[in-house]
CSV table of C-alpha atoms in Angstrom, one decimal:
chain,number,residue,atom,x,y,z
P,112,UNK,CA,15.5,27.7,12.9
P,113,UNK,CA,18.5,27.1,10.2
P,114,UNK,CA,18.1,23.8,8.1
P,115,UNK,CA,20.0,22.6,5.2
P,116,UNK,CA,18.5,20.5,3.2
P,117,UNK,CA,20.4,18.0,0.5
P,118,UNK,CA,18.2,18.0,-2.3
P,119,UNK,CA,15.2,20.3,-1.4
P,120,UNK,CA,13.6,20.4,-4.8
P,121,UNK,CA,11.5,16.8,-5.4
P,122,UNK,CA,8.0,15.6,-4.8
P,123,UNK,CA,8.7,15.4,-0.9
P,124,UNK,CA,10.4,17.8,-0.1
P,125,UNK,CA,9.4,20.7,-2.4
P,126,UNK,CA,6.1,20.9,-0.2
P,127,UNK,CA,8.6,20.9,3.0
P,128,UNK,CA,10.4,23.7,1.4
P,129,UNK,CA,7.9,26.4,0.3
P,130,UNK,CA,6.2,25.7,4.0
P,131,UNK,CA,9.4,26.3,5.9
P,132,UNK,CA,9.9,29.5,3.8
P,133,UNK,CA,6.9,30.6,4.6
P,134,UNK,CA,7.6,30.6,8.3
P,135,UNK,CA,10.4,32.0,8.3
P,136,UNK,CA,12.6,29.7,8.5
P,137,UNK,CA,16.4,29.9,7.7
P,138,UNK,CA,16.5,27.4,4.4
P,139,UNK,CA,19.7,26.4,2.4
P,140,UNK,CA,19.2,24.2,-0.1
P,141,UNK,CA,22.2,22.0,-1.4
P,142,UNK,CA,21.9,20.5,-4.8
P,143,UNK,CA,23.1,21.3,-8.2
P,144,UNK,CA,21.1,23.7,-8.8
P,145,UNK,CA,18.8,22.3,-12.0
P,146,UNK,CA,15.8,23.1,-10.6
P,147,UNK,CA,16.6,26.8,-8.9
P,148,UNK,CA,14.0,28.3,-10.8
P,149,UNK,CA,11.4,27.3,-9.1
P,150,UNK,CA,12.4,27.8,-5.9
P,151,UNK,CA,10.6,30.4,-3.4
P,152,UNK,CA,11.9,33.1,-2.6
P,153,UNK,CA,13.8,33.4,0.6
P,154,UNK,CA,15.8,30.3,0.0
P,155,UNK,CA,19.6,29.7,0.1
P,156,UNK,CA,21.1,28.0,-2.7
P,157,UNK,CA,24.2,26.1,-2.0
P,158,UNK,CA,25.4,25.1,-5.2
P,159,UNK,CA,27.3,21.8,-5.7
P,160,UNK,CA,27.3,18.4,-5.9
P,161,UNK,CA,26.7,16.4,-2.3
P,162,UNK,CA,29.2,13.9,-3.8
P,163,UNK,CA,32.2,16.2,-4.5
P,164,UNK,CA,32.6,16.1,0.1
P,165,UNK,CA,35.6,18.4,-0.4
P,166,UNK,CA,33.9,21.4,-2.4
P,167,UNK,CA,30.9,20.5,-0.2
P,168,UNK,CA,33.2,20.7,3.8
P,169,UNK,CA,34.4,24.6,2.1
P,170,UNK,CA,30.9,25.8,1.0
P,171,UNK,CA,29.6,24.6,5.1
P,172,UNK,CA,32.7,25.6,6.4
P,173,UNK,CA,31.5,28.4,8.3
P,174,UNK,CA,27.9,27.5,8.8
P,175,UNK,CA,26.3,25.6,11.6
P,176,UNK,CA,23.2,24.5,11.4
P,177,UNK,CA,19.6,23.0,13.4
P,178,UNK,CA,18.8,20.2,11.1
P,179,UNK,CA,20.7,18.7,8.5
P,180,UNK,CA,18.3,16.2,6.1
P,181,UNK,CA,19.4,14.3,3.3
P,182,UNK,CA,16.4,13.6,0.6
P,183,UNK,CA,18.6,11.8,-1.9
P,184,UNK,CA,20.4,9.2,0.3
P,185,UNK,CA,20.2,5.9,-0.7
P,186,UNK,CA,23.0,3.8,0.2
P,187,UNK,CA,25.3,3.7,3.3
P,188,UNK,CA,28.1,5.3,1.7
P,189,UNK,CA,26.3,8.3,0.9
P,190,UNK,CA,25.5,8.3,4.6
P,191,UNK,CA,28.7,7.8,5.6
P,192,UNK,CA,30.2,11.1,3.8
P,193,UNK,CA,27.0,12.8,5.3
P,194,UNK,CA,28.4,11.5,8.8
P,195,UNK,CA,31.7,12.8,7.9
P,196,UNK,CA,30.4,16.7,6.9
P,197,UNK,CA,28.1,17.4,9.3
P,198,UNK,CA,28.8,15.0,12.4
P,199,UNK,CA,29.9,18.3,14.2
P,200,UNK,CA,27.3,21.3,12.2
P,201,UNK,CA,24.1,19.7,13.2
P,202,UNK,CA,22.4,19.2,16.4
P,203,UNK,CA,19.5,16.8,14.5
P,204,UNK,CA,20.2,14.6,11.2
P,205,UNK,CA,16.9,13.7,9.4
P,206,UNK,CA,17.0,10.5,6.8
P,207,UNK,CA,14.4,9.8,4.5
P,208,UNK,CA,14.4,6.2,4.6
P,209,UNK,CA,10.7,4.5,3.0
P,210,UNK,CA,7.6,2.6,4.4
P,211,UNK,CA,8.3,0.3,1.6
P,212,UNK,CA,11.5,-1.3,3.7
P,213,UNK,CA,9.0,-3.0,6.4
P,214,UNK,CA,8.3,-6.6,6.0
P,215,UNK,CA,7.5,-8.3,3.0
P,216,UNK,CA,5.1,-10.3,2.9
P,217,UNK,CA,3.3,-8.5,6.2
P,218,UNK,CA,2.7,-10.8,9.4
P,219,UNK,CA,0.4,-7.6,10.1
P,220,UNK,CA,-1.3,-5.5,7.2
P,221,UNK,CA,-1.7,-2.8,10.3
P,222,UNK,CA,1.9,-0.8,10.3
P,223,UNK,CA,3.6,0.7,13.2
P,224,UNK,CA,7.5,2.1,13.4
P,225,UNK,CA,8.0,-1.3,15.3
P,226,UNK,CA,6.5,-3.4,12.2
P,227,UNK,CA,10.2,-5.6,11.5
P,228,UNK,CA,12.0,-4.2,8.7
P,229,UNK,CA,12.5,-6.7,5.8
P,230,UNK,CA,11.9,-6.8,2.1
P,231,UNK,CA,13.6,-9.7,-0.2
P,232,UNK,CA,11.8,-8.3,-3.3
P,233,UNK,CA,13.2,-4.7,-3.8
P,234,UNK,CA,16.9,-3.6,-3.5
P,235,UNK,CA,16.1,-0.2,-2.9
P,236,UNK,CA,14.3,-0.9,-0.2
P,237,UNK,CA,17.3,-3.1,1.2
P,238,UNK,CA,19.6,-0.5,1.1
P,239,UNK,CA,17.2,1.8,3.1
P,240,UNK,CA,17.4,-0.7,5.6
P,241,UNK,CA,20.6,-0.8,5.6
P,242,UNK,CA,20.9,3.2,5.9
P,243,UNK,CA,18.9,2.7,8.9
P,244,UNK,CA,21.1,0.3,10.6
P,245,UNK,CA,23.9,2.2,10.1
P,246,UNK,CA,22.4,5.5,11.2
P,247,UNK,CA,20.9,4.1,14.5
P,248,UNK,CA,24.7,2.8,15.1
P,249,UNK,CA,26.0,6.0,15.1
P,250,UNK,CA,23.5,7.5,17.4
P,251,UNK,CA,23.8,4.4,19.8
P,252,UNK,CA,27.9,4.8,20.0
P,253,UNK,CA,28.7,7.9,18.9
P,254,UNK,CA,25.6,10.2,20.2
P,255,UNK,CA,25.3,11.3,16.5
P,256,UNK,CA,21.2,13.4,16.6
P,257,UNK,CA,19.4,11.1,14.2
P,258,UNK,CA,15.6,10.6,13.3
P,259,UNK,CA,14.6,8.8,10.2
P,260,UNK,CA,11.8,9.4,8.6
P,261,UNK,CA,9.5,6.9,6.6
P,262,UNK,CA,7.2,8.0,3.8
P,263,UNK,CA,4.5,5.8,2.1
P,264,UNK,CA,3.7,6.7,-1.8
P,265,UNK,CA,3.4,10.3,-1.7
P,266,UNK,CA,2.4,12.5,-4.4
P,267,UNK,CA,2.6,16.0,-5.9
P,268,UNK,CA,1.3,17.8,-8.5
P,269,UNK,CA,3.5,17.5,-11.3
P,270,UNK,CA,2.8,13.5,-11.3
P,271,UNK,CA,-0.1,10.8,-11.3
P,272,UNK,CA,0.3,8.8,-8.7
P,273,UNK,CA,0.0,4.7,-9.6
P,274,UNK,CA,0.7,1.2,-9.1
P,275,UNK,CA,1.3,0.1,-13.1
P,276,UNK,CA,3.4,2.6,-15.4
P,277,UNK,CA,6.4,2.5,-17.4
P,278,UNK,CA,10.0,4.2,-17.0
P,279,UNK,CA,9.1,7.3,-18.5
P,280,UNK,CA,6.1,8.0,-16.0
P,281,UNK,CA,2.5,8.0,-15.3
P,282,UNK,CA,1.2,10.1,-18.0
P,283,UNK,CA,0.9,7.1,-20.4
P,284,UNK,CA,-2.0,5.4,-18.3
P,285,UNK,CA,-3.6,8.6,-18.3
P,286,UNK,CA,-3.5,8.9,-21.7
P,287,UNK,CA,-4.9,5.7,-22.5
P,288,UNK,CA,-7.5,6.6,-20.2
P,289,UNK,CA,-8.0,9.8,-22.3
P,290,UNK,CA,-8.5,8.0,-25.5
P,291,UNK,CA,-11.0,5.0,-23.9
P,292,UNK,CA,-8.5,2.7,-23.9
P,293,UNK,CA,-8.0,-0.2,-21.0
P,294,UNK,CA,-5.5,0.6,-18.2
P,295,UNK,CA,-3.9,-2.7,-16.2
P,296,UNK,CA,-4.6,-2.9,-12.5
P,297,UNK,CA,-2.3,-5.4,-10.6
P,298,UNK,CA,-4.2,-7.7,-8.6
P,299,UNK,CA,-8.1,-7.6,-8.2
P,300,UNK,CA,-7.7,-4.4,-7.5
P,301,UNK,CA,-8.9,-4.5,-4.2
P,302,UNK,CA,-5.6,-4.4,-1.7
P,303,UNK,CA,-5.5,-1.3,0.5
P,304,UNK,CA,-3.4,1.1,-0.3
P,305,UNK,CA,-2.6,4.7,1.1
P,306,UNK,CA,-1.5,7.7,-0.6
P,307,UNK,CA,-0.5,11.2,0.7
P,308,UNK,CA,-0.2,14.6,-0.7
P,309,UNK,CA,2.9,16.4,0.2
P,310,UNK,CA,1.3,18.9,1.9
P,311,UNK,CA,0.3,16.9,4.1
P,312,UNK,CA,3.8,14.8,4.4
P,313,UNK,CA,5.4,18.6,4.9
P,314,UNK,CA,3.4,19.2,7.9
P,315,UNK,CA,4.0,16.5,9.8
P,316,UNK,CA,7.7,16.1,8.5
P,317,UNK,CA,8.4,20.0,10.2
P,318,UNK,CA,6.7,18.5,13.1
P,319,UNK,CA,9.7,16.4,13.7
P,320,UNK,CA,12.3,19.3,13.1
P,321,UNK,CA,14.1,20.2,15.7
P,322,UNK,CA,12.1,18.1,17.9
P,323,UNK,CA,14.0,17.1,21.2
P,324,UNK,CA,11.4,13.7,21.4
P,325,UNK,CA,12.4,12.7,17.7
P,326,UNK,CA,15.7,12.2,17.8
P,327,UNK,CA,17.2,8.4,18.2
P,328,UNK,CA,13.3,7.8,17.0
P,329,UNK,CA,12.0,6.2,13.2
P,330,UNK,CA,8.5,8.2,12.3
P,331,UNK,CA,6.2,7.0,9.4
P,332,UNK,CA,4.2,10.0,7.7
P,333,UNK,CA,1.4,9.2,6.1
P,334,UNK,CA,-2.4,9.8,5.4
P,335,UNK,CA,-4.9,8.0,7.2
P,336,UNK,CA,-7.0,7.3,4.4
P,337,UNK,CA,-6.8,3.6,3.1
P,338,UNK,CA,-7.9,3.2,-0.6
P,339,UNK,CA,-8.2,0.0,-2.9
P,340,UNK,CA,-6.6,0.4,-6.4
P,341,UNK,CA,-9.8,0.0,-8.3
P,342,UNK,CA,-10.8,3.5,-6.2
P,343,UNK,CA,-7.7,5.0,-6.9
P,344,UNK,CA,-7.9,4.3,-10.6
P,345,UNK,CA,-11.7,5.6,-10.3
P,346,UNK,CA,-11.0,8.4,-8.9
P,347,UNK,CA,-8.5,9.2,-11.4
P,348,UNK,CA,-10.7,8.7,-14.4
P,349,UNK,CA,-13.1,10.8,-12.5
P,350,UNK,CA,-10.8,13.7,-12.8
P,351,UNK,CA,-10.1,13.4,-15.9
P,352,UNK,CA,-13.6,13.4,-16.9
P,353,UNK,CA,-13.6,9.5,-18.3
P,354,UNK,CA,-14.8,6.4,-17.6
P,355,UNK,CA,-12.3,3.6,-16.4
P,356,UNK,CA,-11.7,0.9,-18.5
P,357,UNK,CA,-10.0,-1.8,-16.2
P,358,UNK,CA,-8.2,-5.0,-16.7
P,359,UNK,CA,-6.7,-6.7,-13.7
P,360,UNK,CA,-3.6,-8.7,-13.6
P,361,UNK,CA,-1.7,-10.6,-11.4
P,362,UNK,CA,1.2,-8.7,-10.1
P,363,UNK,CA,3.2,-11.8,-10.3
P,364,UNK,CA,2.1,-12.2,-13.7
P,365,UNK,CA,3.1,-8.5,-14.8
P,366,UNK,CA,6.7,-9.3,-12.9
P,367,UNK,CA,6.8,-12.1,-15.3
P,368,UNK,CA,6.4,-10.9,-18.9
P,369,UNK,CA,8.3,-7.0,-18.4
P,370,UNK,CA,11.5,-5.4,-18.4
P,371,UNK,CA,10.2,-3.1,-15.5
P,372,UNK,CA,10.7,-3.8,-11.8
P,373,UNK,CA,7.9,-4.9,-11.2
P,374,UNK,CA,8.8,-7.7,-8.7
P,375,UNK,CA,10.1,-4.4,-6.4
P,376,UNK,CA,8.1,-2.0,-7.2
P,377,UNK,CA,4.6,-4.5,-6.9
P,378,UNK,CA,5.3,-7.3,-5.1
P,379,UNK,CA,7.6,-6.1,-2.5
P,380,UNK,CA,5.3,-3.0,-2.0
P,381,UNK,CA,2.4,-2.1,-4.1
P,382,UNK,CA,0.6,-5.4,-4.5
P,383,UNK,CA,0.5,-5.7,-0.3
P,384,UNK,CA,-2.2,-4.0,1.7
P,385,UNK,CA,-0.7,-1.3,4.0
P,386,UNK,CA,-2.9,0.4,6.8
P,387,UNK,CA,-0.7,2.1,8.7
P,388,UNK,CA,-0.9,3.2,11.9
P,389,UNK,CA,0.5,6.9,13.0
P,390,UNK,CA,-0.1,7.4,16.5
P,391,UNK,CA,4.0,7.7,17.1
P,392,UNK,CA,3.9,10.6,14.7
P,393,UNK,CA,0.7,12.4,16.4
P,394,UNK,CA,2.6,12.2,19.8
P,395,UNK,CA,5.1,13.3,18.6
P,396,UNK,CA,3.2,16.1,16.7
P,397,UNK,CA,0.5,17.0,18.3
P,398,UNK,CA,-2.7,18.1,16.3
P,399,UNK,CA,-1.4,16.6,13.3
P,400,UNK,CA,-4.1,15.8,10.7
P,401,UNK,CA,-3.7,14.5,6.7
P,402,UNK,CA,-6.4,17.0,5.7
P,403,UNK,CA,-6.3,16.4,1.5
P,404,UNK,CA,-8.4,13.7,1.2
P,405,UNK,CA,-7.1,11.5,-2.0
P,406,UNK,CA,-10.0,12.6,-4.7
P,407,UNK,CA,-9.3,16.1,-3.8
P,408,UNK,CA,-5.9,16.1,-4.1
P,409,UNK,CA,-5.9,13.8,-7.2
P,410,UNK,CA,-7.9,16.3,-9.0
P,411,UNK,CA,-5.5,19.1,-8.3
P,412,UNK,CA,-2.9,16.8,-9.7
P,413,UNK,CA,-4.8,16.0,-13.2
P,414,UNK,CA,-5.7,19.9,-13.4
P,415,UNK,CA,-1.7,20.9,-13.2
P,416,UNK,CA,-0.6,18.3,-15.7
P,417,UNK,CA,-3.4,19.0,-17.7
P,418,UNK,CA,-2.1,22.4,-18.1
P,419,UNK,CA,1.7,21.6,-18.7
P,420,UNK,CA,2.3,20.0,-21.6
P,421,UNK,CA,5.8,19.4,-20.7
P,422,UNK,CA,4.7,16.5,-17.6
P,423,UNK,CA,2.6,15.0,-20.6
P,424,UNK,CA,5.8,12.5,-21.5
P,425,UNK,CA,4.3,9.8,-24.0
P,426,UNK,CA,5.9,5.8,-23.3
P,427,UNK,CA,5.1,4.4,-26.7
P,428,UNK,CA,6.6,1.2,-25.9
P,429,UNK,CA,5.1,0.8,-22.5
P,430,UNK,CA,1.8,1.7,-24.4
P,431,UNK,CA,2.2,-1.3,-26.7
P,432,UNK,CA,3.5,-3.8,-23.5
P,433,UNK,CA,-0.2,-2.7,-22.5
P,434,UNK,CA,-2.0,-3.6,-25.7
P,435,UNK,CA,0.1,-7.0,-25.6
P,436,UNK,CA,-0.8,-7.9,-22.0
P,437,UNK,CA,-4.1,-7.2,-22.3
P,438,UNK,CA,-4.9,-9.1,-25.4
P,439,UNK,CA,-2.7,-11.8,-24.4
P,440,UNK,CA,-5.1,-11.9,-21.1
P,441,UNK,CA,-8.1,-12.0,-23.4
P,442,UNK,CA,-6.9,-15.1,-25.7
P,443,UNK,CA,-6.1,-16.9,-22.1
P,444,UNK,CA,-10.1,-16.5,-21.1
P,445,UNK,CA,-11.1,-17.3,-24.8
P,446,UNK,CA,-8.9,-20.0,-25.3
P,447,UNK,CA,-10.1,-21.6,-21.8
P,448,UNK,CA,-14.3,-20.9,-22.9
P,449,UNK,CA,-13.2,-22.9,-26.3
């Protein structure tokens, strides 16, 4: 097989990548290149940038290729040049659209690719939609080989996968947990919530490659392990060797009183309870199985950040938003028991 991926190099697709390599499979990658050196060996580095379509149609002028699947698409017009480069160089187009575009709030917690797609509370998840329609216009008119491909939270090693952080990353919470101090869960902490290791993601997203059933088709890939937040922050402070310190918030209240999107990010994804339900994938992929269960996997990810200083990014002003929220929380229940 000869794929070309547009990106190649992030949380999702990094797993995809080394996998593919090591089946031999024919790999460019097409990006800018500021992450080549950690690529595996035995991959194809097209060089550029996806938006520059001229440099782009020479460097592909004379390839051909499988699958074609764009990582970093988020808006129509992005789609739209993909449409133009490779509408004749691909005999299947993979788009990585994002479970968080289904309805918000859900009529059914239980998710399934036919789960209607709509979510007032998050842009990005808007515009995923709208990549969608677009995409499944062109293969109803013009025959063009789409599948589109919906991933839940998924997570690597290099970050801590959670519902509250601040713009600089995860490794703030995980300080505070470090130094015993309280970490904010939105909610009660009790909503369901699924979270998948990109190894897994990889094995079921190769699945769909080149897959004569999948095309004209939307697949989720996901785990099919269902967790609360309060047993996904446990299970973090497990890893890290602590114990958890939790003060819950409304995610409506959190929205409220930050700078962050948080009205997206939690109430039009992270603050609903998702179960999702993957039979369309496993037909479509027979024998597929999420096999890293989420305290397993977690622990691999607090190891490997553990051991790189450079993921350890400090947010000293989300640190303090914390300290505010919290005691503003605790004068609330003090001023209420006066």
């Amino acid at each position: 097989m000869k794929a070309l991926f547009i990106g190649g190099t992030g949380t999702i697709s990094s797993a995809i990548t080394r996998q593919l390599v090591e089946q031999g499979c024919e790999l460019y990658l097409l990006n800018r290149g500021t992450r080549s050196g950690n690529l595996p060996a035995g991959v194809n580095l097209i060089q550029a940038d996806i938006n520059d379509e001229a440099q782009v149609a020479k460097l592909i002028e004379d390839h051909t290729f499988d699958v074609v699947a764009d990582f970093i698409a988020f808006v129509p017009a992005q789609l739209e040049r993909d449409y133009r480069l490779f509408k004749d160089k691909t005999k299947q187009f993979i788009f990585i659209s994002s479970a968080s575009a289904y309805q918000k709030p859900l009529s059914d917690y239980r998710i399934n690719e036919g789960t209607p797609l709509s979510n007032p509370y998050w842009e990005y998840s808007r515009n995923k939609i709208a990549c969608e329609d677009y995409l499944m216009k062109l293969y109803r008119e013009e025959g063009f080989p789409v599948t589109i491909v919906r991933p839940s939270h998924t997570y690597d090693e290099r970050s801590i996968p959670l519902g509250v952080h601040g713009r600089k990353g995860t490794w703030q919470v995980a300080k505070r947990m470090l130094e015993g101090k309280p970490v904010i869960i939105h909610g009660d902490g009790t909503s369901l919530w699924t979270m998948t290791h990109n190894s897994d993601f990889a094995k079921g997203f190769i699945g769909l490659m080149g897959n004569l059933h999948a095309i004209g088709e939307s697949v989720q890939i996901t785990s099919d392990e269902s967790l609360t937040w309060n047993q996904i922050y446990e299970a973090i402070a497990r890893a890290l060797g602590v114990k958890l310190h939790a003060v819950h918030a409304a995610s409506s209240f959190l929205d409220a009183c930050s700078t962050e999107d948080y009205r997206g990010g939690l109430i039009g994804d992270k603050a609903n309870t998702v179960v999702f339900d993957n039979s369309k994938l496993k037909r479509l992929v027979p024998g597929f199985t999420a096999t890293t269960r989420f305290d397993q996997g977690i622990k691999q990810t607090i190891d490997y950040v553990l051991a790189h200083p450079e993921l350890q990014t400090e947010d000293p002003e989300f640190d303090a938003w914390c300290d505010k929220v919290i005691g503003a929380l605790e004068a609330a229940v003090a001023a209420v028991k006066q």
